[in-house]
Amino acid sequence: MYLLFLLIYALAVVTRKSLSELAYFGIILIWLIIFLRPKRSIFKHLGFLLGFEGLLFILALFNPGEPLVNTPIGSITKEGIHSFFLFLGRAFLSSSAVVVTSNSLGFSRLLAEMEELRFPRILILTLAFTYRYLDLFKDEALRMKRA
């Protein structure tokens, strides 16, 4: 029941309030990577994911607090740096576990587990169609790149 593990793991990660607590979940993520043995290309995907999430949370650096660096946009604060890394750690650990699991096991297996857990059928169908169309979009982009 990988899906159940992912739900519990993600819930446990997003409820943490300090960076030191997130370190334990980083160890669990490393164990998951070793256990599932995903393709080597997964690290490229995780690097992209980290950069994308970093850009999403960049505004957290400007939270009110003790200023460390003044920029034309505003002051980067000590509290802002802490909240930035906390948000980034939560998002990266949660999404990385999902990416590693779906890459290793296949998305269809996760959909089958959703059916076993009696998720709503419309949700499962929506996810299946979304996955299929994203795959088609990726294939078309590769064809256009080759042409």
Coordinates of N, CA and C in Angstrom, one line a residue:
M1 N 0.8 -1.2 0.0 CA 0.0 0.0 0.0 C 0.9 1.2 0.0
Y2 N 1.5 1.5 -1.2 CA 2.3 2.6 -1.3 C 1.6 4.0 -1.2
L3 N 0.4 4.0 -1.7 CA -0.4 5.2 -1.7 C -0.8 5.6 -0.2
L4 N -1.1 4.6 0.6 CA -1.4 4.9 2.0 C -0.1 5.5 2.7
F5 N 1.0 4.9 2.4 CA 2.3 5.4 2.9 C 2.5 6.8 2.5
L6 N 2.3 7.1 1.2 CA 2.5 8.5 0.7 C 1.6 9.5 1.4
L7 N 0.3 9.1 1.6 CA -0.6 10.0 2.3 C -0.2 10.3 3.7
I8 N 0.2 9.3 4.4 CA 0.7 9.5 5.8 C 2.0 10.3 5.9
Y9 N 2.9 9.9 4.9 CA 4.2 10.6 4.9 C 4.0 12.1 4.6
A10 N 3.1 12.4 3.6 CA 2.9 13.8 3.2 C 2.2 14.6 4.4
L11 N 1.3 13.9 5.0 CA 0.6 14.6 6.1 C 1.6 14.8 7.3
A12 N 2.4 13.9 7.6 CA 3.4 14.1 8.6 C 4.4 15.1 8.3
V13 N 4.8 15.2 7.0 CA 5.8 16.3 6.6 C 5.2 17.7 6.7
V14 N 4.0 17.9 6.2 CA 3.5 19.2 6.2 C 3.1 19.8 7.6
T15 N 3.0 18.9 8.6 CA 2.6 19.4 9.9 C 3.9 19.7 10.8
R16 N 5.1 19.5 10.3 CA 6.3 19.8 11.0 C 6.5 21.3 11.1
K17 N 7.0 21.7 12.3 CA 7.2 23.1 12.5 C 8.7 23.6 12.6
S18 N 9.6 22.6 12.4 CA 11.0 23.0 12.5 C 11.8 22.3 11.4
L19 N 12.9 22.8 11.0 CA 13.8 22.2 10.0 C 14.4 20.9 10.5
S20 N 14.7 20.9 11.8 CA 15.3 19.7 12.4 C 14.4 18.5 12.3
E21 N 13.1 18.7 12.5 CA 12.1 17.6 12.3 C 12.1 17.1 10.9
L22 N 12.3 18.0 9.9 CA 12.2 17.6 8.5 C 13.4 16.7 8.1
A23 N 14.5 16.8 8.9 CA 15.7 16.0 8.6 C 15.4 14.5 8.7
Y24 N 14.5 14.1 9.6 CA 14.1 12.7 9.8 C 13.4 12.3 8.5
F25 N 12.5 13.1 8.0 CA 11.8 12.8 6.8 C 12.7 12.7 5.6
G26 N 13.8 13.5 5.6 CA 14.8 13.4 4.5 C 15.4 12.1 4.5
I27 N 15.7 11.5 5.7 CA 16.3 10.2 5.8 C 15.3 9.1 5.3
I28 N 14.0 9.3 5.6 CA 13.0 8.4 5.0 C 13.0 8.5 3.5
L29 N 13.1 9.7 3.0 CA 13.1 9.8 1.5 C 14.3 9.1 0.9
I30 N 15.5 9.3 1.5 CA 16.7 8.6 1.0 C 16.5 7.1 1.1
W31 N 15.9 6.6 2.2 CA 15.6 5.1 2.3 C 14.6 4.7 1.2
L32 N 13.6 5.5 0.9 CA 12.6 5.2 -0.2 C 13.3 5.1 -1.5
I33 N 14.3 6.0 -1.8 CA 15.0 6.0 -3.1 C 15.9 4.7 -3.2
I34 N 16.5 4.4 -2.1 CA 17.3 3.1 -2.1 C 16.4 1.9 -2.2
F35 N 15.3 1.9 -1.5 CA 14.4 0.7 -1.6 C 13.7 0.5 -2.9
L36 N 13.3 1.6 -3.5 CA 12.5 1.5 -4.8 C 13.4 1.5 -6.0
R37 N 14.6 1.9 -5.9 CA 15.6 2.0 -7.0 C 15.0 2.6 -8.3
P38 N 14.7 3.9 -8.3 CA 14.1 4.5 -9.5 C 15.2 4.6 -10.6
K39 N 14.7 5.0 -11.8 CA 15.7 5.3 -12.9 C 16.6 6.4 -12.5
R40 N 17.8 6.5 -13.1 CA 18.7 7.5 -12.8 C 18.2 8.9 -13.2
S41 N 17.3 9.0 -14.2 CA 16.8 10.3 -14.6 C 15.9 11.0 -13.6
I42 N 15.6 10.2 -12.5 CA 14.8 10.8 -11.5 C 15.5 12.0 -10.8
F43 N 16.8 11.9 -10.7 CA 17.5 13.0 -10.0 C 17.5 14.3 -10.8
K44 N 17.4 14.2 -12.2 CA 17.2 15.4 -13.0 C 15.8 16.0 -12.7
H45 N 14.8 15.1 -12.6 CA 13.4 15.6 -12.2 C 13.4 16.2 -10.8
L46 N 14.1 15.6 -9.9 CA 14.1 16.1 -8.5 C 14.8 17.5 -8.5
G47 N 15.8 17.6 -9.3 CA 16.5 18.9 -9.3 C 15.6 20.0 -9.9
F48 N 14.9 19.7 -11.0 CA 13.9 20.6 -11.5 C 12.9 21.0 -10.5
L49 N 12.4 20.0 -9.8 CA 11.3 20.2 -8.8 C 11.8 21.1 -7.7
L50 N 13.0 20.9 -7.3 CA 13.6 21.8 -6.2 C 13.7 23.2 -6.7
G51 N 14.2 23.4 -7.9 CA 14.3 24.8 -8.4 C 12.9 25.4 -8.6
F52 N 12.0 24.7 -9.1 CA 10.6 25.2 -9.3 C 10.0 25.6 -8.0
E53 N 10.1 24.7 -7.0 CA 9.5 25.1 -5.7 C 10.2 26.2 -5.0
G54 N 11.5 26.3 -5.2 CA 12.3 27.4 -4.7 C 11.8 28.7 -5.2
L55 N 11.5 28.8 -6.5 CA 10.9 30.0 -7.1 C 9.5 30.3 -6.6
L56 N 8.8 29.3 -6.3 CA 7.4 29.5 -5.8 C 7.5 30.2 -4.4
F57 N 8.4 29.8 -3.6 CA 8.5 30.3 -2.2 C 9.5 31.4 -2.0
I58 N 10.0 32.0 -3.1 CA 11.0 33.1 -2.9 C 10.5 34.3 -2.2
L59 N 9.2 34.6 -2.3 CA 8.7 35.7 -1.5 C 8.7 35.6 0.0
A60 N 8.8 34.3 0.4 CA 8.8 34.1 1.9 C 10.1 34.7 2.5
L61 N 11.1 35.0 1.7 CA 12.3 35.6 2.2 C 12.1 37.0 2.8
F62 N 11.0 37.6 2.3 CA 10.8 39.0 2.7 C 9.8 39.1 3.8
N63 N 9.6 38.1 4.6 CA 8.7 38.2 5.8 C 9.2 39.2 6.8
P64 N 8.3 39.8 7.5 CA 8.8 40.8 8.5 C 9.7 40.2 9.6
G65 N 10.7 40.9 10.0 CA 11.6 40.4 11.1 C 12.9 41.2 11.1
E66 N 13.9 40.6 11.6 CA 15.2 41.2 11.7 C 15.9 41.1 10.3
P67 N 16.1 42.3 9.7 CA 16.7 42.4 8.4 C 18.2 41.9 8.4
L68 N 18.5 41.1 7.4 CA 19.9 40.6 7.2 C 20.5 41.3 6.0
V69 N 19.8 41.4 4.9 CA 20.2 42.0 3.6 C 19.2 42.9 3.1
N70 N 19.6 44.1 2.7 CA 18.6 45.0 2.1 C 18.7 44.9 0.5
T71 N 17.6 44.7 -0.1 CA 17.6 44.7 -1.6 C 16.6 45.7 -2.1
P72 N 16.7 46.0 -3.4 CA 15.7 47.0 -3.9 C 14.2 46.6 -3.7
I73 N 14.0 45.3 -3.6 CA 12.6 44.8 -3.5 C 12.2 44.9 -2.0
G74 N 13.1 44.7 -1.1 CA 12.8 44.7 0.3 C 13.9 44.1 1.1
S75 N 13.7 43.9 2.4 CA 14.7 43.4 3.3 C 14.5 41.9 3.4
I76 N 15.6 41.1 3.2 CA 15.6 39.7 3.5 C 15.8 39.5 4.9
T77 N 14.9 38.8 5.6 CA 15.0 38.7 7.1 C 15.4 37.3 7.5
K78 N 15.9 37.3 8.8 CA 16.2 36.0 9.4 C 15.0 35.1 9.4
E79 N 13.9 35.6 9.8 CA 12.6 34.8 9.9 C 12.2 34.4 8.5
G80 N 12.4 35.3 7.5 CA 12.1 35.0 6.1 C 12.9 33.8 5.6
I81 N 14.2 33.8 5.9 CA 15.0 32.7 5.5 C 14.6 31.4 6.1
H82 N 14.3 31.4 7.4 CA 13.8 30.2 8.1 C 12.5 29.7 7.5
S83 N 11.5 30.6 7.2 CA 10.2 30.2 6.7 C 10.4 29.7 5.2
F84 N 11.3 30.3 4.5 CA 11.6 29.9 3.1 C 12.1 28.4 3.1
F85 N 13.1 28.1 3.9 CA 13.6 26.8 3.9 C 12.6 25.8 4.5
L86 N 11.8 26.2 5.4 CA 10.7 25.3 6.0 C 9.7 25.0 4.9
F87 N 9.2 26.0 4.2 CA 8.3 25.8 3.1 C 8.9 24.9 2.0
L88 N 10.1 25.2 1.6 CA 10.8 24.5 0.6 C 11.0 23.0 1.0
G89 N 11.4 22.8 2.3 CA 11.6 21.4 2.7 C 10.3 20.6 2.8
R90 N 9.3 21.3 3.2 CA 8.0 20.5 3.3 C 7.5 20.2 1.9
A91 N 7.5 21.1 1.0 CA 7.1 20.9 -0.4 C 7.9 19.9 -1.1
F92 N 9.3 20.0 -1.0 CA 10.2 19.1 -1.7 C 10.1 17.7 -1.2
L93 N 10.1 17.5 0.1 CA 10.0 16.2 0.7 C 8.7 15.5 0.3
S94 N 7.6 16.2 0.4 CA 6.3 15.6 0.0 C 6.2 15.2 -1.5
S95 N 6.6 16.2 -2.3 CA 6.4 15.9 -3.7 C 7.5 14.9 -4.2
S96 N 8.7 14.9 -3.6 CA 9.7 14.0 -4.1 C 9.3 12.6 -3.8
A97 N 8.7 12.3 -2.7 CA 8.3 11.0 -2.3 C 7.2 10.5 -3.4
V98 N 6.4 11.4 -3.8 CA 5.4 11.0 -4.8 C 6.0 10.7 -6.2
V99 N 7.0 11.6 -6.5 CA 7.7 11.5 -7.8 C 8.5 10.2 -7.8
V100 N 9.2 9.9 -6.8 CA 10.1 8.7 -6.7 C 9.2 7.4 -6.8
T101 N 8.1 7.4 -6.0 CA 7.2 6.3 -6.0 C 6.5 6.1 -7.4
S102 N 6.0 7.1 -8.0 CA 5.3 6.9 -9.2 C 6.3 6.6 -10.4
N103 N 7.5 7.1 -10.3 CA 8.5 6.7 -11.3 C 9.0 5.3 -11.1
S104 N 9.1 4.8 -9.9 CA 9.5 3.4 -9.7 C 8.4 2.4 -10.0
L105 N 7.2 2.6 -9.5 CA 6.2 1.6 -9.6 C 5.3 1.8 -10.8
G106 N 5.2 3.0 -11.3 CA 4.3 3.3 -12.4 C 3.0 3.9 -11.9
F107 N 2.5 4.8 -12.7 CA 1.3 5.6 -12.3 C 0.1 4.7 -12.2
S108 N 0.1 3.7 -13.1 CA -1.1 2.8 -13.2 C -1.2 2.0 -11.9
R109 N -0.1 1.6 -11.3 CA -0.2 0.9 -10.0 C -0.8 1.8 -8.9
L110 N -0.4 3.1 -8.9 CA -1.0 4.0 -7.9 C -2.5 4.2 -8.1
L111 N -2.9 4.2 -9.4 CA -4.3 4.3 -9.7 C -5.1 3.1 -9.2
A112 N -4.4 1.9 -9.4 CA -5.1 0.7 -9.0 C -5.2 0.7 -7.4
E113 N -4.2 1.2 -6.7 CA -4.4 1.3 -5.3 C -5.5 2.3 -4.9
M114 N -5.6 3.3 -5.7 CA -6.8 4.2 -5.4 C -8.1 3.5 -5.5
E115 N -8.2 2.6 -6.5 CA -9.4 1.9 -6.7 C -9.6 0.9 -5.5
E116 N -8.6 0.3 -5.0 CA -8.7 -0.6 -3.8 C -9.1 0.2 -2.6
L117 N -8.6 1.4 -2.5 CA -9.0 2.2 -1.3 C -10.3 2.9 -1.5
R118 N -11.0 2.6 -2.6 CA -12.4 3.2 -2.9 C -12.4 4.7 -3.0
F119 N -11.4 5.2 -3.7 CA -11.4 6.7 -4.0 C -12.6 6.8 -5.0
P120 N -13.1 8.1 -5.1 CA -14.2 8.3 -6.1 C -13.8 8.0 -7.5
R121 N -14.6 7.3 -8.2 CA -14.2 6.8 -9.6 C -13.9 8.0 -10.5
I122 N -14.7 9.1 -10.4 CA -14.4 10.3 -11.2 C -13.0 10.9 -11.0
L123 N -12.5 10.8 -9.8 CA -11.2 11.3 -9.5 C -10.2 10.4 -10.1
I124 N -10.3 9.1 -10.1 CA -9.4 8.2 -10.7 C -9.4 8.4 -12.2
L125 N -10.5 8.5 -12.8 CA -10.6 8.7 -14.2 C -10.0 10.0 -14.7
T126 N -10.2 11.1 -13.9 CA -9.6 12.4 -14.2 C -8.1 12.3 -14.1
L127 N -7.6 11.7 -13.1 CA -6.1 11.5 -13.0 C -5.6 10.7 -14.1
A128 N -6.3 9.6 -14.5 CA -5.8 8.7 -15.6 C -5.8 9.5 -16.9
F129 N -6.8 10.2 -17.2 CA -6.8 11.0 -18.4 C -5.8 12.1 -18.4
T130 N -5.6 12.8 -17.3 CA -4.6 13.8 -17.2 C -3.2 13.3 -17.4
Y131 N -2.9 12.1 -16.8 CA -1.6 11.5 -17.0 C -1.4 11.1 -18.5
R132 N -2.5 10.6 -19.1 CA -2.4 10.1 -20.5 C -2.1 11.3 -21.4
Y133 N -2.8 12.4 -21.2 CA -2.7 13.6 -22.1 C -1.3 14.3 -21.8
L134 N -0.8 14.3 -20.6 CA 0.5 14.8 -20.3 C 1.6 14.0 -21.1
D135 N 1.4 12.7 -21.1 CA 2.3 11.8 -21.8 C 2.2 12.1 -23.3
L136 N 1.0 12.3 -23.9 CA 0.9 12.6 -25.3 C 1.6 14.0 -25.6
F137 N 1.4 14.9 -24.7 CA 2.0 16.2 -24.9 C 3.5 16.1 -24.9
K138 N 4.1 15.3 -24.0 CA 5.5 15.1 -23.9 C 6.0 14.5 -25.2
D139 N 5.3 13.5 -25.7 CA 5.7 12.8 -27.0 C 5.7 13.8 -28.1
E140 N 4.6 14.6 -28.2 CA 4.6 15.6 -29.3 C 5.7 16.6 -29.2
A141 N 6.0 17.0 -28.0 CA 7.1 18.0 -27.8 C 8.4 17.4 -28.3
L142 N 8.7 16.1 -28.0 CA 9.9 15.4 -28.4 C 9.9 15.3 -30.0
R143 N 8.8 15.0 -30.6 CA 8.7 15.0 -32.1 C 9.0 16.3 -32.7
M144 N 8.5 17.4 -32.1 CA 8.7 18.7 -32.6 C 10.2 19.1 -32.5
K145 N 10.8 18.7 -31.4 CA 12.2 19.0 -31.1 C 13.1 18.3 -32.2
R146 N 12.7 17.0 -32.5 CA 13.5 16.3 -33.5 C 13.3 16.8 -34.9
A147 N 12.2 17.4 -35.2 CA 11.9 17.9 -36.6 C 12.7 19.2 -36.9

